[in-house]
Amino acid sequence: MYLDFFGLDDYPFDGLPDRRFYYVGGSQHQSLGLLTTALSRSGSICVLSGASGAGKTTLVRMLMRSLPRRMRIISIDDPRLNPHMLLATILRASGVVATSLESIAELTLKLRQMLEKSIAMGIITTVICDEAQGLSDDVLEQIRLISNIEGEAGKMINFLLVGQEDLLAHINKPEHDMLKNRIKIFAVLPRLKEEEVGAYLTYRLQQVSCMKPIFTNRAIAVITKKSQGVPRLINAIADMCLTLACQKKKQQVNSLIANKAAHIVRYNKVGFKDYALTYLKEIFSLSLYEKILVIAAAAVCAAGAYMGTLYLVERYYPLQTVQGALISDTDVQEQYREVSDYLFLGKNAASRELYLFNRAISQAYFKSDAFATLVKVNGYAVGVTEGGGSGSAGGESSSAGAGTTVIDNGEVVIGDELLESVGLQSLYQVGDFEEALSYNAPVLIGLIDDNLTPFYTVLYRLNDDVAQLIIGQYLFSVKLDYVRDRYLGSYTLLHPYIGDLSDLESPKTDVRKGRENQLRPYLESYRQKALEDTNRDANLALAAIDQQKEVVSQVRLQVRQQLLSALNSSDKSDEELDKEVSAQLDEALQQSTAYQDALTRLKECEDISSRYEVRADNIRTISLKLDDGYERAMALFLEDMGFSEVSYKAVAVLTLQHADMPRLTDVDPSSVTGTANSAVPAAAAAASADAAAAERAQD
């Protein structure tokens, strides 16, 4: 159409992937060189991305020509395939028979064998996946697995993923991190800049024997802006420019022709911007005097609008300084007080308490200081003697002398011998928060602050959902959930001294007896408490039996009344009716579900009462004064508490239950039956079940 007008040999902007017209700019040349170098060796995964129409397909064709001759290139143009189809396609393109009936494992084995033969023959296999932004996650993972196939010479296959800009976001997903780490090159075809667009247009015109400039600089700027630097759009707009210029008999394409061509190609809407530009062009086409008049009129209108706006603002929205607002505006004053209370810690009670709490935490990073506080909570003053030494805090071994507390490297160290001298012993355990609370005694716990730094405190008291913590010299009340959420998983507590438990297994009778004698008072208290609880539960069970017997009698009477009402009483005496009812009563009772349920509940109550009586007899026969009393009492305690052996945890539970020591909650120490492992005692469980059975019997 316009070839003869401009004297061209061929259409320069046809848009077909013709090798003659491929413009190799700086970015294209760099990407081509990097991809050629990487894909010339086996075991590479490369990515080529760019906007739609940026020239990726043409670059790939030039790349295929620049690769070594002994290169098997497999091109996959349709991304709508699954891992099974990917393997089959690669094998079929390599001349290997692959069917859809074969599994992925079989296809992978065939692929390995084919690659090994190819490498032995010096052939490198490269798979090019076009439109790779449409590949599924499973296919990308399969590509990574295929690229991991190795032989004696290393990796044996290359992959080139070609796609639009969405491909990079697809690969950057967390599930593709391993694939991303395997990619050697990320090549990107950027959009052309204005100077590159001019060189691009000139290059393509030169390929069709055009030796004179056709596009003006302003036309090139318009084409760059309208096409956004995409070669495909540049070709379309430039081709339309030559068509319009030919129609208008113009030897050069100016900005007006370029704008019109872009409007035709891109279907641009005419909006406010276009109207404004048209109006400005009309203004600049006026004479000098007319321009001066227009500018003066615009200045007068702008000044009038400014003055009117200023008047309205001052009238309806009076300005006020910050100082004036603080004096007169109550809302501003209230907000200022809230901000100042937050910024200046300690100004009021709430912020001062928070400030002291955070400051106390920053000084509670030593576990030994918290352990010294735990000793004080149990009623013992901690005296400090300057000097070096080694010892323990929180249940670890100590070499400090009896009655000695020293400072070692800035930490207060309390030795085990010092605790023994006052009849105390420490227990350190790793366990959950509920386990630490189950002893019902003040406990040293580790927490973590907002900076993820551990600090140590003493949990002193519990009141509903509020916990009292001793941190340094201060007592703070915080939410129990705050402590539970920041608990580090270990605790330390103090209980009455019982010594080394290995003495209980000692072959020396006097040593073993001495350790048993230390535990006998606590076992006697536990035996007495268990006997009282069992007798109480037995009495409750007897009362439940009496109530259930009444229930059985009432149900029996109801069944008898139902039989009597169902009989025909005409012409029969009371005696005859009574005999007839008595004859049918047993069978009716057998068929009555209510009566049978009442008998079953009565039997359950009798069994429960019998078990309590047996348990009470067994406990009553235990005497700590006899030789076997210790073993029987200890076995009773271990069974009730769910312990398998006499451990330090079990002994701590035993001694804390029946010792006069500080408590987390205000309860009778003798009634505390919680264990360190949160096991429910057998007696408590039986009592709960019996109470439920008694309630059902009363129903």
XYZ file of C-alpha atoms in Angstrom:
699
model
C 0.000 0.000 0.000
C 2.681 2.481 1.009
C 5.720 0.634 -0.363
C 5.929 2.619 -3.619
C 5.209 5.919 -1.860
C 8.187 5.574 0.504
C 10.298 3.451 -1.878
C 10.461 0.383 0.385
C 11.300 -3.194 -0.584
C 9.072 -4.841 2.025
C 6.789 -4.030 4.916
C 9.122 -3.067 7.792
C 6.551 -3.333 10.595
C 4.593 -6.409 9.555
C 4.965 -7.942 13.019
C 5.948 -11.420 11.807
C 8.938 -13.071 13.553
C 11.346 -12.369 10.684
C 15.022 -12.775 11.535
C 15.959 -9.785 9.362
C 13.974 -7.338 11.480
C 15.046 -8.527 14.923
C 16.580 -5.577 16.727
C 19.293 -6.609 19.167
C 19.568 -3.839 21.724
C 21.727 -3.756 24.824
C 19.320 -5.767 27.014
C 18.531 -8.261 24.223
C 22.219 -8.769 23.472
C 23.048 -9.334 27.135
C 20.169 -11.790 27.645
C 21.099 -13.686 24.455
C 24.727 -14.013 25.543
C 23.892 -15.160 29.077
C 21.356 -17.752 27.908
C 23.702 -19.080 25.188
C 26.520 -19.535 27.715
C 24.309 -21.194 30.344
C 22.451 -23.568 28.005
C 25.606 -24.671 26.171
C 26.312 -26.843 29.211
C 23.953 -29.412 30.663
C 22.219 -29.056 34.022
C 20.947 -25.472 33.738
C 17.514 -23.995 34.471
C 17.028 -20.512 32.989
C 14.100 -18.092 32.983
C 13.305 -15.547 30.258
C 10.510 -13.124 31.086
C 9.064 -10.001 29.560
C 5.853 -8.236 28.697
C 3.552 -9.606 26.035
C 4.985 -8.562 22.664
C 8.451 -7.772 24.032
C 10.148 -10.136 21.532
C 10.639 -13.240 23.643
C 9.718 -15.676 20.854
C 12.109 -14.074 18.354
C 14.899 -14.043 20.939
C 14.316 -17.753 21.613
C 14.611 -18.490 17.867
C 17.905 -16.614 17.685
C 19.026 -18.464 20.790
C 18.245 -21.827 19.153
C 20.448 -20.863 16.213
C 23.316 -19.796 18.489
C 23.347 -23.004 20.570
C 25.806 -25.831 19.723
C 24.832 -28.102 16.852
C 24.874 -31.260 18.989
C 21.927 -29.981 20.953
C 18.508 -31.662 21.123
C 15.960 -28.871 21.526
C 12.449 -29.805 22.667
C 9.873 -27.017 22.445
C 6.657 -27.149 24.503
C 4.202 -24.421 23.515
C 1.094 -25.474 25.474
C 1.384 -25.004 29.263
C -1.859 -26.917 29.965
C -0.199 -30.215 30.817
C 0.383 -32.287 33.915
C 3.598 -33.948 35.200
C 2.723 -37.196 33.412
C 2.222 -35.402 30.078
C 5.461 -33.436 30.567
C 7.540 -36.619 30.861
C 5.746 -38.262 27.950
C 6.215 -35.199 25.708
C 9.965 -35.016 26.397
C 10.381 -38.738 25.696
C 8.328 -38.680 22.494
C 10.207 -35.633 21.197
C 13.447 -37.553 21.860
C 12.285 -40.581 19.849
C 11.408 -42.760 22.839
C 8.078 -44.570 22.886
C 5.955 -43.392 25.825
C 2.329 -44.246 26.464
C -0.253 -42.807 28.818
C -0.553 -46.181 30.561
C 2.932 -45.924 32.047
C 3.421 -44.465 35.503
C 5.564 -41.451 36.319
C 8.196 -43.746 37.831
C 8.439 -45.759 34.590
C 8.603 -42.630 32.464
C 11.298 -41.156 34.725
C 13.371 -44.334 34.327
C 13.054 -44.125 30.541
C 14.046 -40.465 30.658
C 17.155 -41.260 32.705
C 18.196 -43.989 30.272
C 17.636 -41.684 27.286
C 19.640 -38.856 28.875
C 22.524 -41.180 29.732
C 22.702 -42.372 26.123
C 22.517 -38.794 24.847
C 25.302 -37.590 27.117
C 27.438 -40.551 26.063
C 26.947 -39.447 22.425
C 27.747 -35.822 23.295
C 24.177 -34.601 22.838
C 22.757 -32.027 25.283
C 18.976 -31.980 25.762
C 17.297 -28.608 26.259
C 13.546 -28.246 26.936
C 12.014 -24.851 26.138
C 8.621 -24.212 27.786
C 6.800 -21.250 26.244
C 3.989 -19.416 28.093
C 5.486 -20.844 31.289
C 3.430 -18.506 33.470
C 0.559 -20.939 32.865
C 2.399 -24.009 34.197
C 0.832 -25.527 37.289
C 2.656 -25.916 40.593
C 2.876 -29.691 40.080
C 4.532 -29.266 36.677
C 7.082 -26.795 38.064
C 7.897 -29.263 40.836
C 8.259 -32.043 38.220
C 10.679 -29.825 36.237
C 12.784 -29.454 39.372
C 12.779 -33.214 39.919
C 13.756 -33.860 36.281
C 16.589 -31.330 36.501
C 17.971 -33.248 39.495
C 18.608 -36.365 37.369
C 22.368 -36.897 37.451
C 24.816 -39.193 35.755
C 28.540 -39.627 35.985
C 29.046 -36.280 34.250
C 26.571 -34.447 36.500
C 23.198 -32.959 35.539
C 21.981 -34.138 32.124
C 19.158 -31.818 30.971
C 18.477 -28.087 30.545
C 15.232 -26.163 30.953
C 14.367 -22.698 29.613
C 11.123 -21.240 31.015
C 9.799 -18.449 28.789
C 6.842 -16.423 29.966
C 5.319 -13.080 30.768
C 6.051 -10.983 33.832
C 3.658 -13.134 35.925
C 6.155 -16.001 35.641
C 8.501 -14.360 38.164
C 5.710 -13.999 40.735
C 4.746 -17.640 40.100
C 8.297 -18.874 40.756
C 8.657 -16.680 43.853
C 5.927 -18.599 45.691
C 7.157 -20.243 48.925
C 6.431 -23.744 47.603
C 8.899 -23.177 44.730
C 11.898 -22.094 46.854
C 13.898 -25.219 45.907
C 13.229 -24.638 42.200
C 14.198 -20.972 42.535
C 17.528 -21.949 44.116
C 18.271 -24.194 41.097
C 17.734 -21.404 38.509
C 21.027 -20.081 37.142
C 19.847 -17.074 35.130
C 16.842 -14.755 35.313
C 16.851 -12.928 31.963
C 14.361 -10.085 31.518
C 13.419 -8.293 28.310
C 12.588 -4.746 29.457
C 10.400 -2.308 27.601
C 12.235 -0.096 25.110
C 13.107 3.460 26.079
C 12.564 6.443 23.791
C 16.084 6.406 22.343
C 15.828 2.649 21.839
C 12.483 3.062 20.064
C 14.098 5.512 17.617
C 16.957 3.099 16.924
C 14.445 0.253 16.563
C 12.371 2.116 13.961
C 15.464 3.222 12.033
C 16.906 -0.306 12.028
C 13.756 -1.890 10.608
C 13.442 0.832 7.927
C 17.054 0.277 6.890
C 16.369 -3.429 6.357
C 13.871 -2.503 3.579
C 16.220 -0.029 1.803
C 14.956 3.182 3.415
C 17.905 5.569 3.829
C 16.079 8.743 4.909
C 14.438 9.519 8.253
C 10.662 9.141 8.202
C 9.678 9.542 11.887
C 10.315 12.871 13.589
C 11.600 13.015 17.170
C 8.198 14.080 18.519
C 6.521 11.254 16.617
C 8.986 8.788 18.188
C 8.132 10.210 21.646
C 4.413 9.738 20.974
C 4.936 6.156 19.764
C 7.043 5.369 22.850
C 4.389 6.734 25.191
C 1.418 5.096 23.496
C 3.101 1.699 23.078
C 4.805 1.777 26.503
C 7.953 0.436 24.841
C 6.442 -2.911 23.759
C 7.833 -3.903 20.292
C 4.579 -5.516 19.149
C 2.616 -2.311 19.771
C 5.423 -0.242 18.275
C 5.105 -2.274 15.056
C 1.332 -1.828 14.935
C 1.440 1.941 15.559
C 4.373 2.515 13.169
C 2.680 0.527 10.408
C -0.490 2.620 10.848
C 1.623 5.802 10.825
C 3.069 4.922 7.409
C -0.431 4.136 6.122
C -1.837 7.495 7.285
C 1.197 9.407 6.002
C 0.751 7.788 2.596
C -2.907 8.781 2.551
C -2.014 12.372 3.398
C 0.929 12.397 0.966
C 3.334 13.191 3.802
C 6.957 12.086 3.429
C 7.473 12.300 7.211
C 5.440 11.096 10.176
C 4.861 13.904 12.687
C 3.325 13.803 16.188
C -0.225 14.425 14.922
C -0.087 11.423 12.612
C 1.476 9.327 15.398
C -1.289 10.296 17.847
C -4.002 9.474 15.345
C -2.371 6.129 14.525
C -2.099 5.262 18.212
C -5.746 6.214 18.692
C -6.797 3.893 15.853
C -4.649 0.998 17.041
C -5.241 1.350 20.777
C -8.896 2.584 20.697
C -8.016 5.387 23.102
C -10.930 7.298 24.619
C -11.074 11.066 24.270
C -11.195 12.316 27.836
C -10.667 15.516 29.777
C -6.942 15.421 29.095
C -7.474 15.400 25.334
C -9.949 18.286 25.546
C -7.508 20.264 27.691
C -4.641 19.643 25.271
C -6.823 20.665 22.324
C -7.863 23.843 24.140
C -4.240 24.699 24.938
C -3.249 24.188 21.310
C -5.993 26.609 20.285
C -4.774 29.153 22.830
C -1.152 28.947 21.658
C -2.331 29.410 18.070
C -3.730 32.856 18.964
C -1.892 36.103 18.348
C 0.336 37.681 20.981
C -2.260 40.258 22.160
C -4.971 37.615 22.390
C -2.633 35.414 24.489
C -1.953 38.329 26.867
C -5.679 38.951 27.323
C -6.404 35.288 28.036
C -3.556 35.077 30.591
C -4.744 38.260 32.335
C -8.325 36.964 32.539
C -7.120 33.651 33.991
C -5.039 35.520 36.611
C -8.042 37.634 37.653
C -10.255 34.539 37.971
C -7.618 32.714 40.044
C -7.198 35.694 42.394
C -10.961 35.977 42.839
C -11.298 32.272 43.589
C -8.466 32.467 46.137
C -9.920 35.442 47.976
C -13.404 33.906 48.015
C -12.098 30.631 49.384
C -10.097 32.427 52.073
C -13.179 34.404 53.132
C -15.353 31.304 53.385
C -12.716 29.416 55.400
C -12.269 32.265 57.888
C -16.042 32.667 58.247
C -17.112 29.055 58.669
C -13.861 27.346 59.712
C -11.974 29.815 61.914
C -8.287 29.011 62.378
C -7.026 28.292 65.868
C -3.509 27.793 67.161
C -2.467 24.708 69.135
C -1.852 26.817 72.234
C -5.329 28.324 71.991
C -6.932 24.899 71.548
C -5.143 23.595 74.665
C -6.578 26.499 76.644
C -10.150 26.546 75.360
C -11.017 23.170 73.754
C -11.892 20.486 76.321
C -11.605 17.640 73.770
C -8.073 18.697 72.857
C -7.169 18.975 76.538
C -8.442 15.446 77.223
C -6.528 13.974 74.263
C -3.406 15.857 75.343
C -3.657 14.392 78.834
C -4.039 10.856 77.437
C -1.016 11.252 75.176
C 1.113 12.813 77.903
C 0.172 10.063 80.359
C 1.294 7.487 77.802
C 4.523 9.260 76.836
C 5.637 10.335 80.307
C 5.760 7.134 82.343
C 5.063 7.475 86.030
C 2.811 10.515 85.712
C -0.212 8.597 86.974
C -0.792 5.368 88.912
C -1.428 3.121 85.893
C 1.606 4.201 83.900
C 3.785 4.219 87.021
C 2.888 0.604 87.806
C 3.620 -0.425 84.207
C 6.930 1.431 84.361
C 7.917 -0.264 87.604
C 6.861 -3.665 86.217
C 9.015 -3.308 83.099
C 11.945 -1.997 85.125
C 11.676 -4.899 87.585
C 11.680 -7.371 84.657
C 14.865 -5.800 83.284
C 16.565 -6.561 86.639
C 15.255 -10.138 87.058
C 17.453 -12.018 84.590
C 19.285 -14.058 87.295
C 17.563 -17.232 88.456
C 19.579 -17.254 91.691
C 18.039 -13.929 92.796
C 14.539 -15.339 92.299
C 15.546 -18.454 94.265
C 16.691 -16.249 97.152
C 13.249 -14.585 97.030
C 11.600 -18.030 97.160
C 13.581 -18.808 100.339
C 12.403 -15.529 101.869
C 8.788 -16.350 100.986
C 9.142 -19.542 103.043
C 10.100 -17.452 106.094
C 13.914 -17.395 106.071
C 16.108 -14.333 105.845
C 18.941 -14.498 103.322
C 22.225 -13.126 104.573
C 24.915 -12.351 102.022
C 28.644 -12.784 102.554
C 31.038 -11.337 99.969
C 33.376 -13.923 98.463
C 33.822 -16.475 95.702
C 32.495 -19.944 95.692
C 30.312 -22.325 93.818
C 26.870 -23.445 94.764
C 23.384 -23.960 93.491
C 20.205 -22.056 93.065
C 17.026 -23.876 92.249
C 17.831 -27.456 93.092
C 21.366 -27.886 91.671
C 24.251 -29.264 93.681
C 26.204 -26.851 95.886
C 29.574 -26.784 97.608
C 28.855 -23.718 99.760
C 29.224 -24.300 103.480
C 26.269 -24.737 105.841
C 24.653 -21.472 106.745
C 26.596 -19.695 104.026
C 25.252 -17.524 101.212
C 27.869 -16.002 98.925
C 27.960 -13.813 95.824
C 29.567 -15.572 92.861
C 30.031 -13.456 89.717
C 27.268 -11.113 90.807
C 24.763 -13.906 91.601
C 23.460 -14.822 95.065
C 24.223 -18.524 95.615
C 22.327 -20.561 98.229
C 23.804 -23.989 98.874
C 21.923 -27.249 99.444
C 23.577 -27.598 102.841
C 22.161 -24.223 103.852
C 18.651 -25.352 102.886
C 19.154 -28.609 104.790
C 20.123 -26.690 107.906
C 16.684 -25.039 107.965
C 14.791 -28.194 107.003
C 14.102 -27.358 103.346
C 14.872 -29.031 100.052
C 14.476 -27.701 96.500
C 12.839 -29.501 93.582
C 13.533 -28.521 89.950
C 11.220 -30.001 87.320
C 10.444 -29.577 83.642
C 6.681 -29.554 83.199
C 3.667 -27.581 82.049
C 2.133 -24.655 83.894
C -0.749 -26.642 85.400
C 1.767 -29.058 86.889
C 3.609 -26.175 88.551
C 0.334 -24.966 90.110
C -0.728 -28.405 91.317
C 1.573 -28.299 94.382
C -0.366 -25.294 95.784
C 2.882 -23.731 96.975
C 4.878 -20.651 95.916
C 6.950 -21.636 92.912
C 9.883 -20.153 90.997
C 9.118 -20.012 87.268
C 10.815 -18.659 84.174
C 8.934 -16.282 81.873
C 9.808 -14.453 78.677
C 9.488 -10.697 78.194
C 8.468 -8.693 75.125
C 12.061 -8.807 73.851
C 12.057 -12.657 74.000
C 14.505 -12.549 76.916
C 13.973 -14.989 79.825
C 13.479 -13.600 83.321
C 12.681 -15.312 86.625
C 10.004 -14.593 89.197
C 8.198 -16.188 92.139
C 4.509 -17.004 91.686
C 3.346 -16.060 95.180
C -0.459 -16.146 95.266
C -3.447 -17.014 93.052
C -6.848 -15.337 93.269
C -9.366 -16.397 90.621
C -7.710 -15.353 87.352
C -5.166 -13.006 88.964
C -1.622 -14.061 89.825
C 0.683 -12.256 92.241
C 4.316 -12.217 91.135
C 7.323 -11.212 93.209
C 9.885 -9.628 90.896
C 12.866 -8.191 92.712
C 11.579 -6.090 95.612
C 8.072 -5.604 94.178
C 4.807 -7.542 94.257
C 2.740 -7.260 91.057
C -0.781 -8.501 90.265
C -1.157 -9.661 86.664
C -3.614 -11.747 84.662
C -3.058 -15.477 85.032
C -3.226 -15.855 81.232
C -0.238 -13.507 80.943
C 1.843 -15.868 83.093
C 0.524 -19.000 81.349
C 1.291 -17.673 77.851
C 4.861 -16.643 78.749
C 5.765 -19.694 80.856
C 9.087 -21.270 79.770
C 8.346 -24.858 80.812
C 10.285 -25.417 84.075
C 9.754 -24.596 87.732
C 11.451 -24.824 91.146
C 9.798 -25.110 94.557
C 10.765 -25.752 98.191
C 9.387 -28.526 100.392
C 10.342 -30.047 103.767
C 13.739 -31.750 103.772
C 13.698 -35.510 103.141
C 17.293 -36.093 102.018
C 18.637 -38.438 99.396
C 16.037 -40.959 98.185
C 18.761 -43.452 97.305
C 18.991 -44.122 101.049
C 15.648 -45.918 100.804
C 17.410 -48.624 98.752
C 20.479 -48.750 100.975
C 21.522 -52.202 102.271
C 22.235 -50.591 105.651
C 19.171 -50.973 107.829
C 19.894 -47.944 109.987
C 20.365 -45.680 106.953
C 17.141 -46.915 105.282
C 15.172 -46.737 108.539
C 16.399 -43.199 109.152
C 15.120 -42.030 105.770
C 11.814 -43.896 106.261
C 11.365 -42.276 109.671
C 11.551 -38.836 107.989
C 8.656 -39.796 105.714
C 6.526 -41.621 108.321
C 4.868 -38.499 109.821
C 3.709 -37.367 106.368
C 2.520 -40.874 105.480
C 0.613 -41.105 108.782
C -1.111 -37.777 108.017
C -1.989 -38.986 104.538
C -3.281 -42.337 105.891
C -5.465 -40.567 108.436
C -6.839 -38.177 105.788
C -7.486 -41.047 103.349
C -9.316 -42.991 106.084
C -11.499 -39.991 106.940
C -12.353 -39.410 103.276
C -13.150 -43.095 102.746
C -15.381 -43.272 105.857
C -17.220 -40.166 104.735
C -17.711 -41.585 101.233
C -18.844 -44.916 102.736
C -21.487 -43.142 104.822
C -22.681 -41.292 101.738
C -22.880 -44.596 99.879
C -25.002 -46.147 102.714
C -27.338 -43.184 102.575
C -27.603 -43.642 98.827
C -28.536 -47.319 99.367
C -31.384 -46.350 101.727
C -32.667 -43.771 99.248
C -32.481 -46.261 96.394
C -34.391 -48.859 98.421
C -37.207 -46.338 98.814
C -37.112 -45.757 95.064
C -37.440 -49.534 94.471
C -40.419 -49.726 96.842
C -42.144 -46.803 95.127
C -41.641 -48.315 91.659
C -42.963 -51.678 92.931
C -46.056 -49.973 94.328
C -46.623 -48.137 91.020
C -46.462 -51.422 89.075
C -48.955 -53.000 91.489
C -51.364 -50.078 91.085
C -51.116 -50.349 87.299
C -51.978 -54.086 87.465
C -54.902 -53.442 89.773
C -56.351 -50.746 87.522
C -56.029 -53.029 84.481
C -58.044 -55.926 86.081
C -61.830 -56.298 85.764
C -63.043 -55.707 89.353
C -66.766 -56.353 88.751
C -68.250 -59.187 90.852
C -64.879 -59.738 92.604
C -64.044 -59.278 96.241
C -60.935 -57.447 97.487
C -59.442 -60.768 98.491
C -59.816 -62.190 95.007
C -58.367 -59.075 93.424
C -55.396 -59.168 95.807
C -54.673 -62.803 94.963
C -54.923 -62.126 91.243
C -52.581 -59.110 91.476
C -50.072 -61.080 93.585
C -50.058 -63.882 91.005
C -49.205 -61.469 88.164
C -46.932 -59.085 90.091
C -43.641 -60.989 89.672
C -44.049 -61.253 85.932
C -44.978 -57.554 85.693
C -41.939 -56.564 87.722
C -39.732 -58.597 85.400
C -41.147 -56.748 82.415
C -40.991 -53.277 84.028
C -37.986 -51.348 82.741
C -38.241 -48.761 85.532
C -38.217 -51.461 88.222
C -35.247 -53.275 86.678
C -33.316 -49.978 86.363
C -34.041 -49.206 90.001
C -32.737 -52.660 91.031
C -29.606 -52.158 88.916
C -28.923 -48.792 90.563
C -29.452 -50.374 93.969
C -26.883 -53.045 93.091
C -24.425 -50.348 91.976
C -24.865 -48.459 95.237
C -24.286 -51.678 97.214
C -21.116 -52.423 95.189
C -19.820 -48.901 95.795
C -20.510 -49.163 99.512
C -18.775 -52.531 99.598
C -15.682 -51.115 97.870
C -15.486 -48.255 100.342
C -15.816 -50.615 103.271
C -13.011 -52.814 101.910
C -10.822 -49.753 101.301
C -11.534 -48.396 104.788
C -10.650 -51.783 106.351
C -7.378 -51.898 104.375
C -6.425 -48.364 105.433
C -7.486 -48.995 109.020
C -5.124 -51.972 109.279
C -2.129 -49.859 108.233
C -0.030 -48.937 111.256
C 3.133 -46.904 110.796
C 4.390 -48.352 114.061
C 4.656 -51.833 112.538
C 7.484 -52.983 110.258
C 5.317 -53.228 107.116
C 3.411 -50.021 107.852
C 5.772 -47.818 105.882
C 5.579 -49.968 102.712
C 1.772 -50.263 102.880
C 1.236 -46.550 103.528
C 3.672 -45.578 100.745
C 1.987 -48.013 98.336
C -1.406 -46.471 99.237
C -0.093 -42.959 98.550
C 1.588 -43.897 95.247
C -1.519 -45.717 94.005
C -3.856 -42.844 94.905
C -1.597 -40.226 93.341
C -0.758 -42.160 90.202
C 3.003 -42.430 90.798
C 4.914 -45.529 89.779
C 7.815 -45.119 92.210
C 9.082 -43.051 95.094
C 10.535 -40.055 93.225
C 11.483 -36.583 94.354
C 8.312 -35.276 92.717
C 6.165 -37.782 94.630
C 7.864 -36.928 97.917
C 7.376 -33.203 97.260
C 3.650 -33.799 96.741
C 3.452 -35.856 99.959
C 5.322 -33.408 102.162
C 3.663 -30.273 100.785
C 0.195 -31.712 101.407
C 0.771 -32.063 105.132
C 3.367 -29.373 105.927
C 2.821 -25.918 107.359
C 4.169 -23.883 104.444
C 2.966 -20.923 102.305
C 0.175 -21.719 99.843
C -0.856 -20.334 96.461
C -4.516 -20.441 97.484
C -6.160 -20.314 100.919
C -7.179 -23.954 101.511
C -6.598 -26.546 104.184
C -3.179 -28.097 103.407
C -4.456 -31.514 104.396
C -7.150 -31.373 101.714
C -4.771 -30.718 98.829
C -4.672 -33.860 96.696
C -3.285 -32.497 93.392
C -0.207 -34.254 92.070
C 2.729 -32.988 90.081
C 1.594 -34.914 87.053
C -2.028 -33.721 87.408
C -3.225 -37.290 88.046
C -6.620 -37.608 89.755
C -6.377 -39.705 92.933
C -8.212 -43.000 92.859
C -10.225 -42.142 95.961
C -11.364 -38.822 94.502
C -12.351 -40.491 91.246
C -14.320 -43.178 93.083
C -16.099 -40.582 95.215
C -17.084 -38.627 92.122
C -18.468 -41.745 90.427
C -20.367 -42.770 93.580
C -21.920 -39.354 93.985
C -23.131 -39.491 90.405
C -24.581 -42.971 90.989
C -26.360 -41.775 94.126
C -27.923 -38.869 92.233
C -29.185 -41.232 89.524
C -30.653 -43.493 92.227
C -32.518 -40.534 93.731
C -33.997 -39.751 90.327
